[in-house]
């Protein structure tokens, strides 16, 4: 039985075609390459169905990972490969690129795609799949952030066998407008003296994205709605947060073909528990 690769529907890196209603060849059409500044900017998962390999260990050993650039192909080493049997002949594969040689052969500004090869000793020699998405190595982290996200249970088409399982991607987005939500109660005495009874502060940030296609907007909203979300800004500040309220997309109101547009959203820092309680 042949080996086949199945994309998870909300994975930022995909190997098979996926259509969105705003994809078009009219007006302004932009190919969006995702910024990669460090090898740790990429964690991904996908499914493999196969009758060609005996078990998860054999799949892991057979999986070769390369990057494809305009200069050719380069094999990537020391990628952490986690292969888990899901059911029957279907396996979950998780790839963690942190600490790998993903970027060693690249120069600033180089674009690349991920290529997966499942090697075999007999024909066909291997299944080879190259990512549809483009990535771009950038030494400058400015106006980018890495979002790392995981869940306490399987959700959004992803599989989370433990709370230590995360996906990660760097996106062209950055934080602005730190602000505070204030919940408070004040008591006014008969003599006019005002006394603070209770106050609780919540700290929030607004994030602004670059122009992105519908696909990336959708997958970012999915990532933000996970149980555990960590955003690393361009200065490597680690913000543990929860997404609340709305994801505001600034789609152009004028009549024109457009396959990319910006958006903004708010996240609350967590834990952030600043309380003043004079109730007793």
C-alpha positions as CSV (number, residue, x, y, z in Angstrom):
1,X,0.0,0.0,0.0
2,X,1.3,3.4,-0.9
3,X,2.3,6.1,1.6
4,X,0.4,9.4,1.5
5,X,0.7,12.7,3.5
6,X,-2.5,14.4,4.9
7,X,-2.3,18.1,5.8
8,X,-4.0,19.2,9.0
9,X,-6.5,21.8,7.8
10,X,-5.3,24.6,10.0
11,X,-1.5,24.0,9.7
12,X,0.4,27.1,8.5
13,X,2.7,24.8,6.5
14,X,0.8,22.6,4.0
15,X,1.9,20.2,1.3
16,X,-1.4,19.9,-0.7
17,X,-3.5,22.5,-2.4
18,X,-6.1,24.3,-0.3
19,X,-8.6,26.8,-1.8
20,X,-10.0,29.9,-0.2
21,X,-12.8,32.1,-1.7
22,X,-10.7,35.3,-1.9
23,X,-7.9,33.5,-3.8
24,X,-7.8,35.2,-7.2
25,X,-5.7,36.3,-10.1
26,X,-7.3,39.7,-10.5
27,X,-6.1,43.1,-9.2
28,X,-3.5,43.1,-6.4
29,X,-2.1,39.6,-5.9
30,X,0.7,39.0,-3.4
31,X,2.5,35.8,-2.6
32,X,3.1,35.8,1.2
33,X,6.3,34.2,2.4
34,X,6.3,33.6,6.1
35,X,9.3,35.1,8.0
36,X,11.7,32.6,9.7
37,X,14.3,34.2,11.9
38,X,15.4,31.3,14.0
39,X,15.1,27.5,13.7
40,X,12.7,27.5,16.7
41,X,10.2,29.6,14.6
42,X,8.8,26.4,13.1
43,X,6.9,23.5,14.7
44,X,4.4,21.5,12.7
45,X,2.3,18.4,12.5
46,X,0.7,16.3,9.8
47,X,-0.7,12.8,9.2
48,X,0.8,9.9,7.2
49,X,-1.1,6.8,6.1
50,X,1.2,4.0,5.1
51,X,1.5,0.3,4.6
52,X,5.1,0.6,3.6
53,X,6.6,0.9,7.1
54,X,6.4,-1.5,10.0
55,X,5.9,1.0,12.8
56,X,6.4,4.6,14.0
57,X,10.2,4.1,14.5
58,X,10.5,3.0,10.8
59,X,8.7,6.0,9.6
60,X,10.9,8.3,11.7
61,X,14.0,6.7,10.4
62,X,12.8,6.9,6.7
63,X,11.8,10.6,6.9
64,X,14.3,12.9,5.2
65,X,13.8,16.6,5.6
66,X,15.3,19.1,3.1
67,X,14.8,22.7,2.1
68,X,14.4,23.8,-1.5
69,X,15.8,27.2,-2.6
70,X,16.6,28.7,-6.0
71,X,20.1,27.2,-5.5
72,X,18.9,23.6,-5.0
73,X,18.2,21.2,-2.2
74,X,19.8,21.0,1.2
75,X,19.3,18.2,3.8
76,X,18.3,19.4,7.3
77,X,19.7,17.4,10.3
78,X,18.9,17.3,14.0
79,X,15.2,17.9,13.5
80,X,13.2,16.4,16.4
81,X,10.8,13.9,14.8
82,X,7.9,12.5,16.9
83,X,5.8,9.8,15.3
84,X,2.7,8.4,17.0
85,X,0.3,5.8,15.8
86,X,-3.2,7.3,15.6
87,X,-5.3,4.3,14.3
88,X,-4.9,1.5,11.9
89,X,-2.2,2.6,9.4
90,X,-2.5,6.4,10.2
91,X,0.4,8.1,12.1
92,X,0.7,11.6,13.5
93,X,4.1,13.2,12.7
94,X,5.3,16.2,14.7
95,X,8.5,18.1,13.6
96,X,10.3,20.5,15.9
97,X,13.0,22.5,14.1
98,X,14.6,24.2,17.1
99,X,18.2,23.3,17.3
100,X,18.3,22.0,13.7
101,X,20.4,23.1,10.7
102,X,17.3,24.6,9.1
103,X,18.9,28.0,8.4
104,X,22.6,27.1,8.3
105,X,22.9,27.2,4.5
106,X,20.7,30.3,4.0
107,X,21.6,34.0,3.6
108,X,19.4,36.9,4.8
109,X,16.5,37.2,2.4
110,X,16.6,33.7,0.9
111,X,13.2,32.1,0.2
112,X,12.7,28.4,0.8
113,X,10.2,25.6,1.0
114,X,10.2,22.5,3.2
115,X,10.6,19.1,1.4
116,X,9.7,15.8,3.0
117,X,11.0,12.5,1.6
118,X,9.9,9.1,2.9
119,X,12.7,6.9,1.7
120,X,12.4,3.2,0.8
121,X,14.7,0.4,-0.2
122,X,12.5,-0.8,-3.1
123,X,10.5,1.0,-5.8
124,X,9.0,3.5,-5.6
125,X,12.2,4.9,-4.0
126,X,10.3,7.5,-1.9
127,X,7.3,9.7,-1.5
128,X,8.4,13.3,-1.9
129,X,6.2,16.3,-0.9
130,X,7.2,20.0,-1.1
131,X,5.4,22.6,0.9
132,X,3.0,24.9,-1.0
133,X,3.9,27.7,1.4
134,X,7.0,29.9,1.0
135,X,9.2,30.8,3.9
136,X,11.8,33.6,3.9
137,X,14.9,33.7,6.2
138,X,15.2,37.1,7.8
139,X,17.9,38.1,10.2
140,X,15.8,41.1,11.3
141,X,13.0,40.3,13.6
142,X,11.4,43.8,13.6
143,X,7.7,43.8,13.1
144,X,7.4,40.1,13.5
145,X,6.3,37.8,16.3
146,X,6.5,34.1,16.9
147,X,3.2,32.5,18.1
148,X,3.5,29.2,19.9
149,X,0.2,27.5,20.7
150,X,-1.1,24.2,22.1
151,X,-4.3,22.8,23.6
152,X,-5.4,20.7,26.6
153,X,-7.2,18.3,24.2
154,X,-7.4,17.7,20.4
155,X,-9.0,20.7,18.7
156,X,-9.2,22.6,15.4
157,X,-8.0,19.5,13.5
158,X,-4.8,19.3,15.6
159,X,-3.8,16.5,17.9
160,X,-2.5,17.2,21.4
161,X,-1.6,13.9,23.2
162,X,-0.1,16.0,26.1
163,X,-0.1,19.5,27.3
164,X,3.6,19.8,26.3
165,X,2.7,19.6,22.6
166,X,2.9,22.9,20.7
167,X,2.9,24.3,17.2
168,X,4.8,27.4,16.3
169,X,5.2,29.9,13.4
170,X,6.6,33.4,13.0
171,X,4.2,35.9,11.4
172,X,4.5,39.6,10.3
173,X,2.7,41.1,13.3
174,X,3.7,43.3,16.2
175,X,2.4,44.7,19.5
176,X,1.1,48.2,20.0
177,X,-1.1,50.1,22.5
178,X,-0.6,48.4,25.9
179,X,-3.6,49.3,28.0
180,X,-5.4,48.3,31.2
181,X,-9.0,47.2,31.9
182,X,-10.0,48.4,35.3
183,X,-12.7,46.8,37.4
184,X,-13.3,48.9,40.6
185,X,-15.8,49.9,43.3
186,X,-15.7,53.1,45.4
187,X,-17.6,53.9,48.5
188,X,-18.6,57.5,49.2
189,X,-19.0,58.2,52.9
190,X,-21.6,60.7,54.3
191,X,-18.9,63.3,54.7
192,X,-18.0,63.1,51.1
193,X,-14.8,61.1,51.6
194,X,-14.3,58.5,48.8
195,X,-12.8,55.2,49.8
196,X,-11.5,52.6,47.4
197,X,-13.2,49.3,48.2
198,X,-11.9,47.1,45.4
199,X,-9.9,47.3,42.2
200,X,-8.7,44.7,39.7
201,X,-6.4,45.4,36.8
202,X,-6.1,43.4,33.5
203,X,-3.3,44.2,31.0
204,X,-3.9,43.9,27.3
205,X,-2.0,44.5,24.1
206,X,-3.2,45.2,20.6
207,X,-1.4,43.3,17.8
208,X,-1.3,44.5,14.2
209,X,-0.7,42.2,11.2
210,X,0.9,43.0,7.9
211,X,-1.1,42.3,4.7
212,X,-2.0,38.6,4.8
213,X,-4.2,36.3,2.7
214,X,-7.4,34.8,3.9
215,X,-5.6,31.5,4.6
216,X,-3.2,33.0,7.1
217,X,-5.8,35.1,8.8
218,X,-8.0,32.0,9.4
219,X,-5.1,30.0,10.7
220,X,-4.0,32.8,13.0
221,X,-7.5,33.1,14.5
222,X,-7.4,29.3,15.1
223,X,-4.0,29.6,16.8
224,X,-5.2,32.4,19.0
225,X,-8.2,30.4,20.2
226,X,-6.0,27.6,21.7
227,X,-5.9,27.1,25.4
228,X,-2.2,27.9,25.7
229,X,-0.8,30.8,23.6
230,X,2.7,32.3,23.9
231,X,3.8,35.2,21.7
232,X,7.4,36.1,21.4
233,X,7.9,39.7,20.1
234,X,10.9,40.9,18.0
235,X,12.8,41.7,21.3
236,X,12.1,38.0,22.4
237,X,9.8,39.2,25.1
238,X,7.6,36.2,26.0
239,X,3.9,37.1,26.4
240,X,1.7,34.4,27.7
241,X,-1.8,35.5,26.8
242,X,-5.4,34.8,26.0
243,X,-7.3,36.1,22.9
244,X,-10.6,37.9,23.7
245,X,-13.0,40.2,21.8
246,X,-12.7,40.4,18.1
247,X,-10.3,39.8,15.2
248,X,-10.7,43.0,13.1
249,X,-9.9,42.6,9.4
250,X,-9.4,45.8,7.4
251,X,-10.6,44.5,4.0
252,X,-10.6,47.4,1.4
253,X,-14.1,48.8,0.8
254,X,-13.3,49.9,-2.7
255,X,-14.1,47.5,-5.6
256,X,-10.9,45.8,-6.6
257,X,-9.3,42.4,-6.6
258,X,-7.4,42.0,-3.4
259,X,-6.0,38.7,-1.9
260,X,-4.3,40.3,1.1
261,X,-5.3,42.7,3.8
262,X,-4.2,43.7,7.4
263,X,-6.0,42.9,10.7
264,X,-5.7,43.7,14.4
265,X,-6.7,41.9,17.6
266,X,-6.3,42.2,21.4
267,X,-4.8,39.7,23.8
268,X,-4.7,39.8,27.6
269,X,-1.5,39.0,29.4
270,X,-2.0,36.0,31.7
271,X,-1.4,35.6,34.6
272,X,-1.7,39.3,35.4
273,X,-3.4,39.6,38.8
274,X,-3.1,43.0,40.3
275,X,-5.8,43.4,43.0
276,X,-6.6,45.9,45.8
277,X,-9.3,44.6,48.1
278,X,-10.3,46.5,51.2
279,X,-13.4,44.4,51.9
280,X,-11.9,42.6,54.8
